[in-house]
């Protein structure tokens, strides 16, 4: 199974992505961070927990970041990875909602698959995409929280593995090891969208 990026941000290496947030007036710096990252962060979170919850999480992420701005260390990572680390910690309070949403996506995609028996090329392509979406959603629902965060920060948020490591506070080698193991598991579990995994645990 191939998991692709959905319009990732380019990785910034300049000082603008490692700003000084410890000044007496943090508003300008946080305004620039919000403009640079809020929309992409919302798209990423919306895919995981829905647009309404994502809106709240983005707002909460920046509020937490503002309160904890003195904890940001530019020499340890980019502001983007720091923000996604905060968002990931907040997101973990919504894990059960995310799992239910993934299972619902799998059921919906499977249902749509049965109802569009291939009338033309466009419909056939839609059905194929729905089947892949069902398989992916089912597989994601089975992953541990740590593995799901690692995979989706790369695949949906567009972070580089080193940024994921910064966001999650783990070594880059652990990220690469997790990604290798997860992708191998996804490739060897084609039945991830079966009826059994649609049941609530």
PDB file of N, CA, C and O in Angstrom, residues 9 37-59 62 84:
ATOM      1  N   UNK A   9       4.143  21.028   3.103  1.00  0.00           N
ATOM      2  CA  UNK A   9       4.895  22.266   3.066  1.00  0.00           C
ATOM      3  C   UNK A   9       6.358  21.955   2.730  1.00  0.00           C
ATOM      4  O   UNK A   9       6.878  20.924   3.120  1.00  0.00           O
ATOM      5  N   UNK A  37       1.644  28.127   9.040  1.00  0.00           N
ATOM      6  CA  UNK A  37       1.378  26.721   9.352  1.00  0.00           C
ATOM      7  C   UNK A  37      -0.061  26.357   9.710  1.00  0.00           C
ATOM      8  O   UNK A  37      -0.413  25.176   9.673  1.00  0.00           O
ATOM      9  N   UNK A  38      -0.902  27.328  10.047  1.00  0.00           N
ATOM     10  CA  UNK A  38      -2.238  27.000  10.557  1.00  0.00           C
ATOM     11  C   UNK A  38      -3.094  26.271   9.526  1.00  0.00           C
ATOM     12  O   UNK A  38      -3.760  25.281   9.849  1.00  0.00           O
ATOM     13  N   UNK A  39      -3.093  26.732   8.284  1.00  0.00           N
ATOM     14  CA  UNK A  39      -3.966  26.119   7.273  1.00  0.00           C
ATOM     15  C   UNK A  39      -3.551  24.677   7.002  1.00  0.00           C
ATOM     16  O   UNK A  39      -4.404  23.779   6.919  1.00  0.00           O
ATOM     17  N   UNK A  40      -2.253  24.435   6.854  1.00  0.00           N
ATOM     18  CA  UNK A  40      -1.781  23.079   6.594  1.00  0.00           C
ATOM     19  C   UNK A  40      -2.022  22.185   7.797  1.00  0.00           C
ATOM     20  O   UNK A  40      -2.394  21.015   7.651  1.00  0.00           O
ATOM     21  N   UNK A  41      -1.808  22.723   8.997  1.00  0.00           N
ATOM     22  CA  UNK A  41      -2.072  21.946  10.207  1.00  0.00           C
ATOM     23  C   UNK A  41      -3.554  21.577  10.298  1.00  0.00           C
ATOM     24  O   UNK A  41      -3.904  20.456  10.683  1.00  0.00           O
ATOM     25  N   UNK A  42      -4.424  22.515   9.941  1.00  0.00           N
ATOM     26  CA  UNK A  42      -5.862  22.227   9.983  1.00  0.00           C
ATOM     27  C   UNK A  42      -6.212  21.106   9.011  1.00  0.00           C
ATOM     28  O   UNK A  42      -6.990  20.205   9.346  1.00  0.00           O
ATOM     29  N   UNK A  43      -5.660  21.130   7.807  1.00  0.00           N
ATOM     30  CA  UNK A  43      -5.940  20.061   6.836  1.00  0.00           C
ATOM     31  C   UNK A  43      -5.493  18.710   7.376  1.00  0.00           C
ATOM     32  O   UNK A  43      -6.195  17.699   7.236  1.00  0.00           O
ATOM     33  N   UNK A  44      -4.309  18.694   7.985  1.00  0.00           N
ATOM     34  CA  UNK A  44      -3.789  17.452   8.560  1.00  0.00           C
ATOM     35  C   UNK A  44      -4.689  16.949   9.684  1.00  0.00           C
ATOM     36  O   UNK A  44      -5.086  15.772   9.704  1.00  0.00           O
ATOM     37  N   UNK A  45      -5.030  17.811  10.621  1.00  0.00           N
ATOM     38  CA  UNK A  45      -5.860  17.396  11.748  1.00  0.00           C
ATOM     39  C   UNK A  45      -7.268  17.034  11.307  1.00  0.00           C
ATOM     40  O   UNK A  45      -7.885  16.108  11.866  1.00  0.00           O
ATOM     41  N   UNK A  46      -7.800  17.734  10.303  1.00  0.00           N
ATOM     42  CA  UNK A  46      -9.155  17.436   9.826  1.00  0.00           C
ATOM     43  C   UNK A  46      -9.244  16.026   9.251  1.00  0.00           C
ATOM     44  O   UNK A  46     -10.275  15.359   9.371  1.00  0.00           O
ATOM     45  N   UNK A  47      -8.171  15.565   8.631  1.00  0.00           N
ATOM     46  CA  UNK A  47      -8.168  14.204   8.103  1.00  0.00           C
ATOM     47  C   UNK A  47      -8.172  13.174   9.216  1.00  0.00           C
ATOM     48  O   UNK A  47      -8.600  12.043   9.025  1.00  0.00           O
ATOM     49  N   UNK A  48      -7.734  13.571  10.378  1.00  0.00           N
ATOM     50  CA  UNK A  48      -7.644  12.641  11.502  1.00  0.00           C
ATOM     51  C   UNK A  48      -8.877  12.681  12.397  1.00  0.00           C
ATOM     52  O   UNK A  48      -9.333  11.633  12.861  1.00  0.00           O
ATOM     53  N   UNK A  49      -9.417  13.876  12.663  1.00  0.00           N
ATOM     54  CA  UNK A  49     -10.520  13.965  13.633  1.00  0.00           C
ATOM     55  C   UNK A  49     -11.694  14.791  13.138  1.00  0.00           C
ATOM     56  O   UNK A  49     -12.621  15.062  13.898  1.00  0.00           O
ATOM     57  N   UNK A  50     -11.697  15.191  11.854  1.00  0.00           N
ATOM     58  CA  UNK A  50     -12.799  15.978  11.336  1.00  0.00           C
ATOM     59  C   UNK A  50     -12.537  17.475  11.448  1.00  0.00           C
ATOM     60  O   UNK A  50     -11.759  17.921  12.298  1.00  0.00           O
ATOM     61  N   UNK A  51     -13.185  18.275  10.582  1.00  0.00           N
ATOM     62  CA  UNK A  51     -12.865  19.708  10.503  1.00  0.00           C
ATOM     63  C   UNK A  51     -13.207  20.504  11.753  1.00  0.00           C
ATOM     64  O   UNK A  51     -12.490  21.445  12.102  1.00  0.00           O
ATOM     65  N   UNK A  52     -14.303  20.182  12.420  1.00  0.00           N
ATOM     66  CA  UNK A  52     -14.690  20.971  13.596  1.00  0.00           C
ATOM     67  C   UNK A  52     -13.686  20.805  14.739  1.00  0.00           C
ATOM     68  O   UNK A  52     -13.225  21.785  15.334  1.00  0.00           O
ATOM     69  N   UNK A  53     -13.371  19.542  15.043  1.00  0.00           N
ATOM     70  CA  UNK A  53     -12.385  19.292  16.091  1.00  0.00           C
ATOM     71  C   UNK A  53     -11.025  19.845  15.687  1.00  0.00           C
ATOM     72  O   UNK A  53     -10.283  20.371  16.531  1.00  0.00           O
ATOM     73  N   UNK A  54     -10.686  19.728  14.391  1.00  0.00           N
ATOM     74  CA  UNK A  54      -9.401  20.255  13.909  1.00  0.00           C
ATOM     75  C   UNK A  54      -9.309  21.756  14.134  1.00  0.00           C
ATOM     76  O   UNK A  54      -8.251  22.269  14.526  1.00  0.00           O
ATOM     77  N   UNK A  55     -10.389  22.462  13.896  1.00  0.00           N
ATOM     78  CA  UNK A  55     -10.393  23.914  14.113  1.00  0.00           C
ATOM     79  C   UNK A  55     -10.051  24.234  15.561  1.00  0.00           C
ATOM     80  O   UNK A  55      -9.215  25.102  15.843  1.00  0.00           O
ATOM     81  N   UNK A  56     -10.692  23.513  16.484  1.00  0.00           N
ATOM     82  CA  UNK A  56     -10.421  23.725  17.907  1.00  0.00           C
ATOM     83  C   UNK A  56      -8.984  23.366  18.270  1.00  0.00           C
ATOM     84  O   UNK A  56      -8.330  24.057  19.064  1.00  0.00           O
ATOM     85  N   UNK A  57      -8.489  22.274  17.684  1.00  0.00           N
ATOM     86  CA  UNK A  57      -7.135  21.831  17.997  1.00  0.00           C
ATOM     87  C   UNK A  57      -6.082  22.806  17.499  1.00  0.00           C
ATOM     88  O   UNK A  57      -5.068  23.034  18.165  1.00  0.00           O
ATOM     89  N   UNK A  58      -6.295  23.379  16.310  1.00  0.00           N
ATOM     90  CA  UNK A  58      -5.342  24.372  15.805  1.00  0.00           C
ATOM     91  C   UNK A  58      -5.291  25.571  16.747  1.00  0.00           C
ATOM     92  O   UNK A  58      -4.211  26.045  17.126  1.00  0.00           O
ATOM     93  N   UNK A  59      -6.474  26.061  17.135  1.00  0.00           N
ATOM     94  CA  UNK A  59      -6.515  27.204  18.047  1.00  0.00           C
ATOM     95  C   UNK A  59      -5.834  26.871  19.365  1.00  0.00           C
ATOM     96  O   UNK A  59      -5.037  27.674  19.892  1.00  0.00           O
ATOM     97  N   UNK A  62      -1.922  26.749  19.122  1.00  0.00           N
ATOM     98  CA  UNK A  62      -1.239  28.043  19.140  1.00  0.00           C
ATOM     99  C   UNK A  62      -1.353  28.730  20.503  1.00  0.00           C
ATOM    100  O   UNK A  62      -0.431  29.442  20.919  1.00  0.00           O
ATOM    101  N   UNK A  84       3.815  20.968  15.671  1.00  0.00           N
ATOM    102  CA  UNK A  84       3.181  19.671  15.416  1.00  0.00           C
ATOM    103  C   UNK A  84       3.332  18.740  16.615  1.00  0.00           C
ATOM    104  O   UNK A  84       2.485  17.878  16.844  1.00  0.00           O
TER     105      UNK A  84
END
